[in-house]
PDB file of C-alpha atoms in Angstrom:
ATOM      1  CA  UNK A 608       0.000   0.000   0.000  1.00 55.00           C
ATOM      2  CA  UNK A 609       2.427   2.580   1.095  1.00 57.00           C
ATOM      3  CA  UNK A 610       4.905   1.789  -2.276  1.00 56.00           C
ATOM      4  CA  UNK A 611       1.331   2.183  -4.638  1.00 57.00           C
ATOM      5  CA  UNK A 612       0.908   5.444  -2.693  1.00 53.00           C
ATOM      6  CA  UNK A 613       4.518   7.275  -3.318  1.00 63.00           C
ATOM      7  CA  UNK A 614       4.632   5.164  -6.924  1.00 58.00           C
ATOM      8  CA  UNK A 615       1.129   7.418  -7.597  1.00 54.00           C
ATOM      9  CA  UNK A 616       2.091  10.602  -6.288  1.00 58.00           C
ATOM     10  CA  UNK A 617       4.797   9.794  -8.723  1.00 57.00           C
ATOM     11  CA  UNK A 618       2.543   9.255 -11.504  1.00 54.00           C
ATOM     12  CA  UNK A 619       0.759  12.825 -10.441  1.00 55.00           C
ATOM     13  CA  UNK A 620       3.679  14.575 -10.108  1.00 56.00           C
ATOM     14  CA  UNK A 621       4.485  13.708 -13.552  1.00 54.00           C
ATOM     15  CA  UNK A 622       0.953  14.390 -15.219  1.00 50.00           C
ATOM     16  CA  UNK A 623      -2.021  16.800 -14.370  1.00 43.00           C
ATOM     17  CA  UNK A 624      -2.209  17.257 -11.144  1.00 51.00           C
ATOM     18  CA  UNK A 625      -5.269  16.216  -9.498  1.00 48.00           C
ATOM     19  CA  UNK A 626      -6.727  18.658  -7.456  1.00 49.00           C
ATOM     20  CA  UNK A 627      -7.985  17.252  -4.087  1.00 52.00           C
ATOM     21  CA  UNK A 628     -11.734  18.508  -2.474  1.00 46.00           C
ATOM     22  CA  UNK A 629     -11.889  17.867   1.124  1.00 46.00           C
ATOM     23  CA  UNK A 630     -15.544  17.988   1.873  1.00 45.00           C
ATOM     24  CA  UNK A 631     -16.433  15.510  -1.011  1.00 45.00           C
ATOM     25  CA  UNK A 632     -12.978  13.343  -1.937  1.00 52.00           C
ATOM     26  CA  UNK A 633     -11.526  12.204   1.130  1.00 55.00           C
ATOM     27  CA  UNK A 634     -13.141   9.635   4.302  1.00 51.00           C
ATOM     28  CA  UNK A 635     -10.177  10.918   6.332  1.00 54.00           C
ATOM     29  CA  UNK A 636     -12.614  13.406   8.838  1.00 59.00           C
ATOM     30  CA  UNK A 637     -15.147  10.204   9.072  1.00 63.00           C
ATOM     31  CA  UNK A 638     -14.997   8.067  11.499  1.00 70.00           C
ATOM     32  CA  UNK A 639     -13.605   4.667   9.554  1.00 66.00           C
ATOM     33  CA  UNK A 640     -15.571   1.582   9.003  1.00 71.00           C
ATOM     34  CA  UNK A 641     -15.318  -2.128   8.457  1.00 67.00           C
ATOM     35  CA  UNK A 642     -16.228  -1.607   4.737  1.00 68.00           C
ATOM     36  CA  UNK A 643     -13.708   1.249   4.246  1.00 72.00           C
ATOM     37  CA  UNK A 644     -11.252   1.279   6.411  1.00 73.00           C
ATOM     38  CA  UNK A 645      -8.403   0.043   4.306  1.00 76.00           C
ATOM     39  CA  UNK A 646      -9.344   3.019   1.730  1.00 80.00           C
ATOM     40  CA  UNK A 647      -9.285   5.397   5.083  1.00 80.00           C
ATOM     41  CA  UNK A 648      -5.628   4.284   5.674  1.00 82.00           C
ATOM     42  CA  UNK A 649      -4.555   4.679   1.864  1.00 83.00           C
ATOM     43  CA  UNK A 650      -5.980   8.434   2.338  1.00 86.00           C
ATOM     44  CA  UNK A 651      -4.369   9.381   5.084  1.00 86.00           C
ATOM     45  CA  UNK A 652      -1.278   7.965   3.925  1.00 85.00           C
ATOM     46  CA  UNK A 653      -2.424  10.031  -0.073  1.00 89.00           C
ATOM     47  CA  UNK A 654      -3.315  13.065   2.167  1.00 90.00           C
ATOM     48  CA  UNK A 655       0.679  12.947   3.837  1.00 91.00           C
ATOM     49  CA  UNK A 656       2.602  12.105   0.770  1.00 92.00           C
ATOM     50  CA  UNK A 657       0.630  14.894  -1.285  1.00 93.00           C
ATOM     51  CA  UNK A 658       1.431  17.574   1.783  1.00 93.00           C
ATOM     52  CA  UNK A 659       4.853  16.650   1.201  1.00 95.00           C
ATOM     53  CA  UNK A 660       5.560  16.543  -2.338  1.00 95.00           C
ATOM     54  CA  UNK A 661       3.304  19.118  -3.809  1.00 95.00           C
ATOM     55  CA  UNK A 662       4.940  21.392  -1.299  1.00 96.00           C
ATOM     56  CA  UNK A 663       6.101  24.449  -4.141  1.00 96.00           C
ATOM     57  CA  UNK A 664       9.923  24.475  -2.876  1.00 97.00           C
ATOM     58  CA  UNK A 665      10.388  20.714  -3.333  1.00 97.00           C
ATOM     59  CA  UNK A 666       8.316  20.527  -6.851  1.00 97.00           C
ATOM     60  CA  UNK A 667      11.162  22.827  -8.024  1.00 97.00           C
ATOM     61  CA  UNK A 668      13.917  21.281  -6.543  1.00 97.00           C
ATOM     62  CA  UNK A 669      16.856  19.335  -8.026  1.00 96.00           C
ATOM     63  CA  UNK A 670      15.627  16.282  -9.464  1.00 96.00           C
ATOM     64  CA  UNK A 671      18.049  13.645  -7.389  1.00 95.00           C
ATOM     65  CA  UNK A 672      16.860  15.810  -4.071  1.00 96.00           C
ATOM     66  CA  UNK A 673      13.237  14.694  -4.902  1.00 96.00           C
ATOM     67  CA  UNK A 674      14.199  11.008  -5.669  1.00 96.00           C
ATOM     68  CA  UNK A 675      15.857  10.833  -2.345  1.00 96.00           C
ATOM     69  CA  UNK A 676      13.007  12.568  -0.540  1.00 97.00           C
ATOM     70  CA  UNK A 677      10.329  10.345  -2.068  1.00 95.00           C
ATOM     71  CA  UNK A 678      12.498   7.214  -0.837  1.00 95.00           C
ATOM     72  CA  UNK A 679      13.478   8.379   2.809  1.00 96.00           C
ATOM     73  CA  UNK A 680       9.619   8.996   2.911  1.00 95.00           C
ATOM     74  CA  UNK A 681       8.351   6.106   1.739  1.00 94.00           C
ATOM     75  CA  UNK A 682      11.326   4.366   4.601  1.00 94.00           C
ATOM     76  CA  UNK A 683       9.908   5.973   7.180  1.00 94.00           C
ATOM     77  CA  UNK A 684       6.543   4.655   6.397  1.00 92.00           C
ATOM     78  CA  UNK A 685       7.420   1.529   6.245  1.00 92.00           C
ATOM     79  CA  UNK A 686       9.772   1.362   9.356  1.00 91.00           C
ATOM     80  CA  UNK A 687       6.363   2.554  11.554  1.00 88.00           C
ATOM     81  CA  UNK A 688       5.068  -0.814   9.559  1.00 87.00           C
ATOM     82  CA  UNK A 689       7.824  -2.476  11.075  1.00 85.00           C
ATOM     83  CA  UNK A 690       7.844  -1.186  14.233  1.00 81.00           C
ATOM     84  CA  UNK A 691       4.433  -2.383  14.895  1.00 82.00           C
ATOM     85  CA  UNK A 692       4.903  -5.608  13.594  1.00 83.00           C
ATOM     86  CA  UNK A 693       7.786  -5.868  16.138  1.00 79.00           C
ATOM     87  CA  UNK A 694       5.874  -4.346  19.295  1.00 77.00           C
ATOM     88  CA  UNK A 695       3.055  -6.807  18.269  1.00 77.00           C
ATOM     89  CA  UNK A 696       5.455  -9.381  18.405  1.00 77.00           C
ATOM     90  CA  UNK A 697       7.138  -8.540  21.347  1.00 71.00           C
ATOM     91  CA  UNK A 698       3.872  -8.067  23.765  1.00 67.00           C
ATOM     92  CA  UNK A 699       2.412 -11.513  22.184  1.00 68.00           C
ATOM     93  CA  UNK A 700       5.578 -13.621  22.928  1.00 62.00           C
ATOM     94  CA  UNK A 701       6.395 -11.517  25.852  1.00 59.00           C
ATOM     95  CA  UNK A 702       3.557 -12.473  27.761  1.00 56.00           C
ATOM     96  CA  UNK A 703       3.608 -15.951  26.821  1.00 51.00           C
ATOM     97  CA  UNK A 704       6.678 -16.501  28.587  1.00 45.00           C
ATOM     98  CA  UNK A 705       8.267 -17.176  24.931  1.00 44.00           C
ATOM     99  CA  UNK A 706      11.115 -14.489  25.241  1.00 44.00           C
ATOM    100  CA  UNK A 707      11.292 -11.603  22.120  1.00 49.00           C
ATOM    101  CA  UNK A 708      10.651 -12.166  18.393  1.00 43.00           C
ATOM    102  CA  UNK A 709      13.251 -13.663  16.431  1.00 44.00           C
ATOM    103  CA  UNK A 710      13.631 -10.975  14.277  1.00 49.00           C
ATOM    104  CA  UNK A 711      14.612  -8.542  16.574  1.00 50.00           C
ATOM    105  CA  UNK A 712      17.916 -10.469  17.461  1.00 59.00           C
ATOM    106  CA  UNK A 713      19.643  -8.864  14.665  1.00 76.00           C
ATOM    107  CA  UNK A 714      22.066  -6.987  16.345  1.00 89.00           C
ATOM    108  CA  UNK A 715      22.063  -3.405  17.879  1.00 94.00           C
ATOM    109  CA  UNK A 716      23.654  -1.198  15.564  1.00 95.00           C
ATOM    110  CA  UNK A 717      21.861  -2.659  12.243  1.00 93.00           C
ATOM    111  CA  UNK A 718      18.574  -2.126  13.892  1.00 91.00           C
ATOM    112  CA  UNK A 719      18.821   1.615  15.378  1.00 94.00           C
ATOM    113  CA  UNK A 720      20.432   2.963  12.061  1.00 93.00           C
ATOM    114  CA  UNK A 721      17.929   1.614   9.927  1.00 92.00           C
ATOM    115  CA  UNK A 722      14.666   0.917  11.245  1.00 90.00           C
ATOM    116  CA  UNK A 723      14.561   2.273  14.534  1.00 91.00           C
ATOM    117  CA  UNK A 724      16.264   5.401  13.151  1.00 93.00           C
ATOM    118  CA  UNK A 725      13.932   5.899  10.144  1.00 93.00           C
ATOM    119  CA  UNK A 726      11.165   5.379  12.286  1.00 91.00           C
ATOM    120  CA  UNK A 727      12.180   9.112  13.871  1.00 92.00           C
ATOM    121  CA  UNK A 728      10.871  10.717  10.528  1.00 93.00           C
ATOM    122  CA  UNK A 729      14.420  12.308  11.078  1.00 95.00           C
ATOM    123  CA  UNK A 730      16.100  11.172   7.696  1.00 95.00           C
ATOM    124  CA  UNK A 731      13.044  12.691   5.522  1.00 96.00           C
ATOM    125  CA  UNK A 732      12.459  15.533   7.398  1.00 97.00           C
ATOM    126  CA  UNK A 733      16.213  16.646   6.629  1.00 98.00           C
ATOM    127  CA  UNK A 734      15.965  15.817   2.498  1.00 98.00           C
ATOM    128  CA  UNK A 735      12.748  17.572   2.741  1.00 98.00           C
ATOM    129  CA  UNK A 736      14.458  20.726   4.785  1.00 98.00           C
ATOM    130  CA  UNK A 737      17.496  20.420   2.433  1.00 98.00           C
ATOM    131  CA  UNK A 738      14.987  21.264  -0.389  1.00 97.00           C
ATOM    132  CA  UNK A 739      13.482  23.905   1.516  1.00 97.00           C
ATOM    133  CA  UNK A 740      16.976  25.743   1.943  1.00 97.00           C
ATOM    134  CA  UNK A 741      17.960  25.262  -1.378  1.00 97.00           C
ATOM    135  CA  UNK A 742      17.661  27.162  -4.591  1.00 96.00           C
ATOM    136  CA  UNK A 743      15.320  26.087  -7.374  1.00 96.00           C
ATOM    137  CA  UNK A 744      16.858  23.351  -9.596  1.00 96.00           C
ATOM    138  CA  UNK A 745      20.011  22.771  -7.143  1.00 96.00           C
ATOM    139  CA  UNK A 746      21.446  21.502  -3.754  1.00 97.00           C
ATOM    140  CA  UNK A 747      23.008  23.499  -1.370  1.00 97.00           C
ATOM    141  CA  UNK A 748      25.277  20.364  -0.768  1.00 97.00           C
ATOM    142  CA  UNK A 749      26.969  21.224  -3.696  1.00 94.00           C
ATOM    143  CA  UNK A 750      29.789  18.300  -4.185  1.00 96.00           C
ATOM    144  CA  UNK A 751      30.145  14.801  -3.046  1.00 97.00           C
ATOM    145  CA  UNK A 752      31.871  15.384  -0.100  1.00 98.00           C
ATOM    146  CA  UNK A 753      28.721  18.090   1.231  1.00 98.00           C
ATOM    147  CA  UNK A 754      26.424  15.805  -0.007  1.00 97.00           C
ATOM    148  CA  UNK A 755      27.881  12.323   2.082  1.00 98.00           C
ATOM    149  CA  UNK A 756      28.598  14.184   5.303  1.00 98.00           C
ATOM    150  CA  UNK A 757      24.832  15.809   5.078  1.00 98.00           C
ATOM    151  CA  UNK A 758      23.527  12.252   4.891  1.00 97.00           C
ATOM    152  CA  UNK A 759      25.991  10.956   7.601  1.00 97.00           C
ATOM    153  CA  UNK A 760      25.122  13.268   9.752  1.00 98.00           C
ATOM    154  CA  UNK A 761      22.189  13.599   9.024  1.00 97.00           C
ATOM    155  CA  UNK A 762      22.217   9.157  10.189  1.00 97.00           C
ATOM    156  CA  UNK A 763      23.662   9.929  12.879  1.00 98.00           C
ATOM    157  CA  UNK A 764      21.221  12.731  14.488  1.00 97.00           C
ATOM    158  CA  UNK A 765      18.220  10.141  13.652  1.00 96.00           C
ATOM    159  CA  UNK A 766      19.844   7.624  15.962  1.00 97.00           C
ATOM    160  CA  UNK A 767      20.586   9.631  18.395  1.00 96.00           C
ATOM    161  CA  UNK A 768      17.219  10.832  18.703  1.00 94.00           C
ATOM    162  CA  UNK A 769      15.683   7.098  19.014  1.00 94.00           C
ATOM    163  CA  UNK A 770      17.956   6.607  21.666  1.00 95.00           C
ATOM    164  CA  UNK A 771      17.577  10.003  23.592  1.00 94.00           C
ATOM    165  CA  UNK A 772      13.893   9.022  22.738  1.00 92.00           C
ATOM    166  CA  UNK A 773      14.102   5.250  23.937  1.00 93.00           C
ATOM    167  CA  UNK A 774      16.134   6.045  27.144  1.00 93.00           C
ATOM    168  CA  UNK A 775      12.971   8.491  28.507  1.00 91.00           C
ATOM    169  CA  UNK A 776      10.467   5.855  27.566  1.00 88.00           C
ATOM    170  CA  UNK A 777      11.445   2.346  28.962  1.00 90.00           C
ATOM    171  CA  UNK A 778       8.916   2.618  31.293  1.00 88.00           C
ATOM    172  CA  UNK A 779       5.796   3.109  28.965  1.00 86.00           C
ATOM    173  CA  UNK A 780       7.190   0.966  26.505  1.00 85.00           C
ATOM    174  CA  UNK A 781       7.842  -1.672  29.079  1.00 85.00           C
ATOM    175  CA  UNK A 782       3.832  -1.056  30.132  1.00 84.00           C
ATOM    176  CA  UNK A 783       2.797  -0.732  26.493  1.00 83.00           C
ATOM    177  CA  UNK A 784       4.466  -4.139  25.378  1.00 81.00           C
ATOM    178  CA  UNK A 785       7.051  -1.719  22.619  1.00 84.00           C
ATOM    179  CA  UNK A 786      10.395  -2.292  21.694  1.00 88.00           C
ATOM    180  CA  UNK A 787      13.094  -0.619  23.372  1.00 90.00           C
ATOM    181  CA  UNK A 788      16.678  -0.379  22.247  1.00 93.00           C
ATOM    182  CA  UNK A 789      17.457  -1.764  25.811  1.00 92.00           C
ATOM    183  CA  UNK A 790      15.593  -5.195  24.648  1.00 89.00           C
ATOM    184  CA  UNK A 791      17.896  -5.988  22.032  1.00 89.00           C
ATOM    185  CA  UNK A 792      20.193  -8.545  22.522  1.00 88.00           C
ATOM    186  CA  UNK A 793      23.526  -6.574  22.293  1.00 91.00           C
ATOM    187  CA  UNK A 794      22.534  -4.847  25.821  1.00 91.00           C
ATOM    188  CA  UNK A 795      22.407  -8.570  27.563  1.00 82.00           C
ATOM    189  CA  UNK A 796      26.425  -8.850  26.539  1.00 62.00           C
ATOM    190  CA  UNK A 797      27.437  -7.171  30.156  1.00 57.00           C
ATOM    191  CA  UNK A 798      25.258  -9.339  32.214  1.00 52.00           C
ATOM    192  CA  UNK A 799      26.530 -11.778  34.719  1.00 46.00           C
ATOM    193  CA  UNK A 800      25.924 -15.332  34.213  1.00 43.00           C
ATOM    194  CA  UNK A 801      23.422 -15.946  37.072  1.00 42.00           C
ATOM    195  CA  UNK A 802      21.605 -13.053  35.799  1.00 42.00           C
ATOM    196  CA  UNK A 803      21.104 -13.954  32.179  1.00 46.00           C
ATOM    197  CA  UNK A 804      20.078 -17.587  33.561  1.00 42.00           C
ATOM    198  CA  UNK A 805      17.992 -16.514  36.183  1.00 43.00           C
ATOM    199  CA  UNK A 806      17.040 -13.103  36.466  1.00 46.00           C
ATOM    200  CA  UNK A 807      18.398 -13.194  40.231  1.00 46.00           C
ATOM    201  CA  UNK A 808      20.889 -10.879  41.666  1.00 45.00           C
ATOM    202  CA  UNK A 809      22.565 -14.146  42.728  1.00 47.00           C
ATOM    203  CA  UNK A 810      22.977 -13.220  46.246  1.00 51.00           C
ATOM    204  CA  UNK A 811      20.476 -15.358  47.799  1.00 51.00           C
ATOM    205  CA  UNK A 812      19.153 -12.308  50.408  1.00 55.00           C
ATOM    206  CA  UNK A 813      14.877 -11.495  49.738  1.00 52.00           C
ATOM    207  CA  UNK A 814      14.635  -9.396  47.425  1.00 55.00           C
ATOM    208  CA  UNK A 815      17.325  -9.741  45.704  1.00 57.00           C
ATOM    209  CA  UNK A 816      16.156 -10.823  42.132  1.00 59.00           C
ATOM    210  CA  UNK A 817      14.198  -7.584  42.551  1.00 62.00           C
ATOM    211  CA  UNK A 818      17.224  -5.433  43.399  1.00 69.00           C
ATOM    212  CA  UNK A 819      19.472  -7.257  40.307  1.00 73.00           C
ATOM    213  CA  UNK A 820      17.003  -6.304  37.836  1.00 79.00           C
ATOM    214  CA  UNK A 821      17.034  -2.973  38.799  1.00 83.00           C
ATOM    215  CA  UNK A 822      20.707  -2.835  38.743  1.00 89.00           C
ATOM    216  CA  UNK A 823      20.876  -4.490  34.913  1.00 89.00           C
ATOM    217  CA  UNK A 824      18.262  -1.902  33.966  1.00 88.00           C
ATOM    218  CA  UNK A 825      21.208   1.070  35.434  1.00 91.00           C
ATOM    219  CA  UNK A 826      23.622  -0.796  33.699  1.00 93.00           C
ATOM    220  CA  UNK A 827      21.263  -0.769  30.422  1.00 94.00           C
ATOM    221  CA  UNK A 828      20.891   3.045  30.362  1.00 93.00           C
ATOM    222  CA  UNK A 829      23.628   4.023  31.047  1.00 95.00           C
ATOM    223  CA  UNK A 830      25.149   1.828  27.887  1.00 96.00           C
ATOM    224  CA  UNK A 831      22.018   3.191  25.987  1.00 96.00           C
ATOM    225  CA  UNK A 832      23.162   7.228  27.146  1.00 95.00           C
ATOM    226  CA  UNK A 833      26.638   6.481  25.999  1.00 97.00           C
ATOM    227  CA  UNK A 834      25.942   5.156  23.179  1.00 97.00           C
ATOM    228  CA  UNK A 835      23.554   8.662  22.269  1.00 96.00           C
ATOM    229  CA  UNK A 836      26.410  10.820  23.752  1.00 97.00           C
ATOM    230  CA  UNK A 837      29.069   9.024  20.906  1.00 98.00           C
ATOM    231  CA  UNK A 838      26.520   9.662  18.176  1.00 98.00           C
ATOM    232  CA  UNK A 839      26.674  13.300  19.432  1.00 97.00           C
ATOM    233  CA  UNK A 840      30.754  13.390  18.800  1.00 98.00           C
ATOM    234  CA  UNK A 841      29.776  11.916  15.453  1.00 98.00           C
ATOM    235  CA  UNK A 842      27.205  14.379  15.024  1.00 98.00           C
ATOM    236  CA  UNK A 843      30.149  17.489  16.075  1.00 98.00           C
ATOM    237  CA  UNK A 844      32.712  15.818  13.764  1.00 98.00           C
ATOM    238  CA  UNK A 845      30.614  15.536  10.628  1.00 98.00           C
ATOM    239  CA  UNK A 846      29.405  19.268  10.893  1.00 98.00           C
ATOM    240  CA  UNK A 847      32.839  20.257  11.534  1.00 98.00           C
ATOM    241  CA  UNK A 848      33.818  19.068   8.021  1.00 98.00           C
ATOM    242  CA  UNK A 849      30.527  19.399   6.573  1.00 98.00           C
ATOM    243  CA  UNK A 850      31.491  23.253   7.315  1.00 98.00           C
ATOM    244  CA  UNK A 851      34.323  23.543   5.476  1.00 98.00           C
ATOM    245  CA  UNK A 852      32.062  22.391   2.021  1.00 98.00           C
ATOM    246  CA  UNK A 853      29.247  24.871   2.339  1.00 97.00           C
ATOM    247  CA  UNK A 854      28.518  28.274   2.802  1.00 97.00           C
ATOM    248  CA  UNK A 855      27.695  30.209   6.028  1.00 97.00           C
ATOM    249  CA  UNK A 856      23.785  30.241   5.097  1.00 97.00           C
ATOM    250  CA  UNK A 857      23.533  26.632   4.471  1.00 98.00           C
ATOM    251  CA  UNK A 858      25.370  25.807   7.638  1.00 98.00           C
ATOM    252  CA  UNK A 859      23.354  28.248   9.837  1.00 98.00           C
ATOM    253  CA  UNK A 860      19.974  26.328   8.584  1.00 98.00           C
ATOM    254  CA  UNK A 861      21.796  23.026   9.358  1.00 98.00           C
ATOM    255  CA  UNK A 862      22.582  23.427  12.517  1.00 98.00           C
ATOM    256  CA  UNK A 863      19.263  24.844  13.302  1.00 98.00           C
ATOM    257  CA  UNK A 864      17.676  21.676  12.101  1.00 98.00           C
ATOM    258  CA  UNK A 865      19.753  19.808  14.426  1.00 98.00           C
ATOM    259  CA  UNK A 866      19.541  22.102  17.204  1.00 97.00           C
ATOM    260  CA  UNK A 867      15.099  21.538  17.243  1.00 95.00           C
ATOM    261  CA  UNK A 868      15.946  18.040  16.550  1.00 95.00           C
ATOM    262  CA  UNK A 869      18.334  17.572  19.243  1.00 95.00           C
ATOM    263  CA  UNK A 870      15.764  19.424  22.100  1.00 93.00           C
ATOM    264  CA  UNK A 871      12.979  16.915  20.875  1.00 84.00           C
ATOM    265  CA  UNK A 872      15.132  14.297  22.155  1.00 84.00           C
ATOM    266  CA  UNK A 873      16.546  16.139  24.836  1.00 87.00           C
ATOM    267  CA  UNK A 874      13.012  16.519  26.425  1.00 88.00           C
ATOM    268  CA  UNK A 875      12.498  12.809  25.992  1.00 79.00           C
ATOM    269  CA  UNK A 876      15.526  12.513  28.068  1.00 83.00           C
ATOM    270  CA  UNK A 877      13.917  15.221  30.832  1.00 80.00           C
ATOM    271  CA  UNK A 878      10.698  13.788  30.276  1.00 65.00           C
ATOM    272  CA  UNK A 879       8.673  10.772  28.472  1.00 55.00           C
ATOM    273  CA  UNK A 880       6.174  13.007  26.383  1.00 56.00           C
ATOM    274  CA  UNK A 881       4.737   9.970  24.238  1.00 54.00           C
ATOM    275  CA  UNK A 882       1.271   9.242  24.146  1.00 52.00           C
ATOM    276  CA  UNK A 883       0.370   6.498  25.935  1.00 51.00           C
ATOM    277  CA  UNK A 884      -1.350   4.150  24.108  1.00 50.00           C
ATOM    278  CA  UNK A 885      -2.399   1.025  26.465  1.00 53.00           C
TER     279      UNK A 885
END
């Protein structure tokens, strides 16, 4: 559904463009149905894909920025797919005693650049920024080198963000059934023996299975903060260089976009601010 959506903006974009009448051609301010909800999800994901595309700055921008738009778009779509099918997965198997889904053993740093990290709407939102910023027909990344360290860093603020984003909101996603960076694999690798067996502190005193899972979740989050903090280095470094290929202007509406970026996951950090959905 969500490739046969950007596939027919596609197919708009390069014919008559159709335009759309609120009152009369969309369901999406009805309440769905049985009988049309899966045309009430193609809409809303039509009434998205439109906003974005038909926006004026990126119909005249460079050709190759609106390719990559339309595919970091159509990723980030698909990783909230993904997503759910792995939070379904997890509560399911979760409570049935079964452990997590096999999928999500794949290990840590695979997961949160791709999935996890697309899932942030952080990748698109930059291409479609970078077309905002530019001039008509162009890039303000103007060589190879601009163009790579954009996208690196641009990688590298997305997964910071999840984490930032996870570390706030083990606790709901815990109580939700979600999927947490913390429940990958990769953060079991520092756990003691008795505690990956058992669960148990492995001290024998009451309480104390209670009092080792709270110190494996410390240990957890503070590998998970670390983790966020090296992306940030990575983050410094690649606008350092990215600097010395672009102009003052481009670089001041860079680091702007990082800077809002960075306080969304910053507050995460203060504060969980998701909606809770359970």
């Amino acid at each position: 559904m969500i490739g046969q959506v950007c596939r027919h903006n596609r197919k708009q974009e390069n014919g008559r463009k159709r335009k759309r009448q609120p009152d009369t051609d969309t369901v999406v301010d009805r309440e769905p149905t049985k009988e049309n909800f899966a045309f009430y999800i193609a809409e809303i994901f039509e009434c998205f894909v439109d906003h974005v595309f038909d926006h004026a700055k990126v119909l005249h921008s460079a050709e190759s920025l609106r390719q990559q738009l339309r595919s970091e778009v159509e990723e980030f779509l698909l990783a909230h797919v993904q997503q759910l099918e792995y939070n379904q997965r997890r509560s399911s198997e979760t409570s049935n005693g079964t452990g997590y889904p096999p999928k999500t053993q794949r290990n840590y740093f695979d997961w949160v650049r791709s999935t996890s990290a697309d899932h942030t709407s952080c990748p698109y939102s930059f291409v479609f920024w970078t077309c905002l910023i530019s001039k008509p027909g162009r890039s303000c990344f103007a060589n190879v080198k601009a163009k790579y360290l954009a996208q690196d860093m641009s990688r590298h603020l997305a997964t910071m963000c999840r984490q930032y984003n996870d570390y706030g909101s083990i606790a709901r996603n815990r109580a939700e059934g979600n999927l947490n960076s913390i429940d990958l694999k990769d953060f079991q690798s520092g756990c003691t023996p008795d505690y990956q067996e058992t669960g148990s502190s492995g001290d024998g005193e009451p309480g104390g299975q209670k009092h080792g899972e709270a110190l494996e979740m410390d240990r957890r989050k503070e590998d998970l903060f670390w983790l966020a903090e090296y992306e940030r280095r990575c983050i410094d470094l690649s606008l350092a260089e990215l600097a010395k290929e672009c102009s003052e202007e481009t670089m001041a509406a860079v680091r702007f976009f990082v800077r809002v970026t960075d306080l969304y996951g910053q507050i995460y950090v203060a504060k969980d601010i998701g909606i809770r959905t359970k």
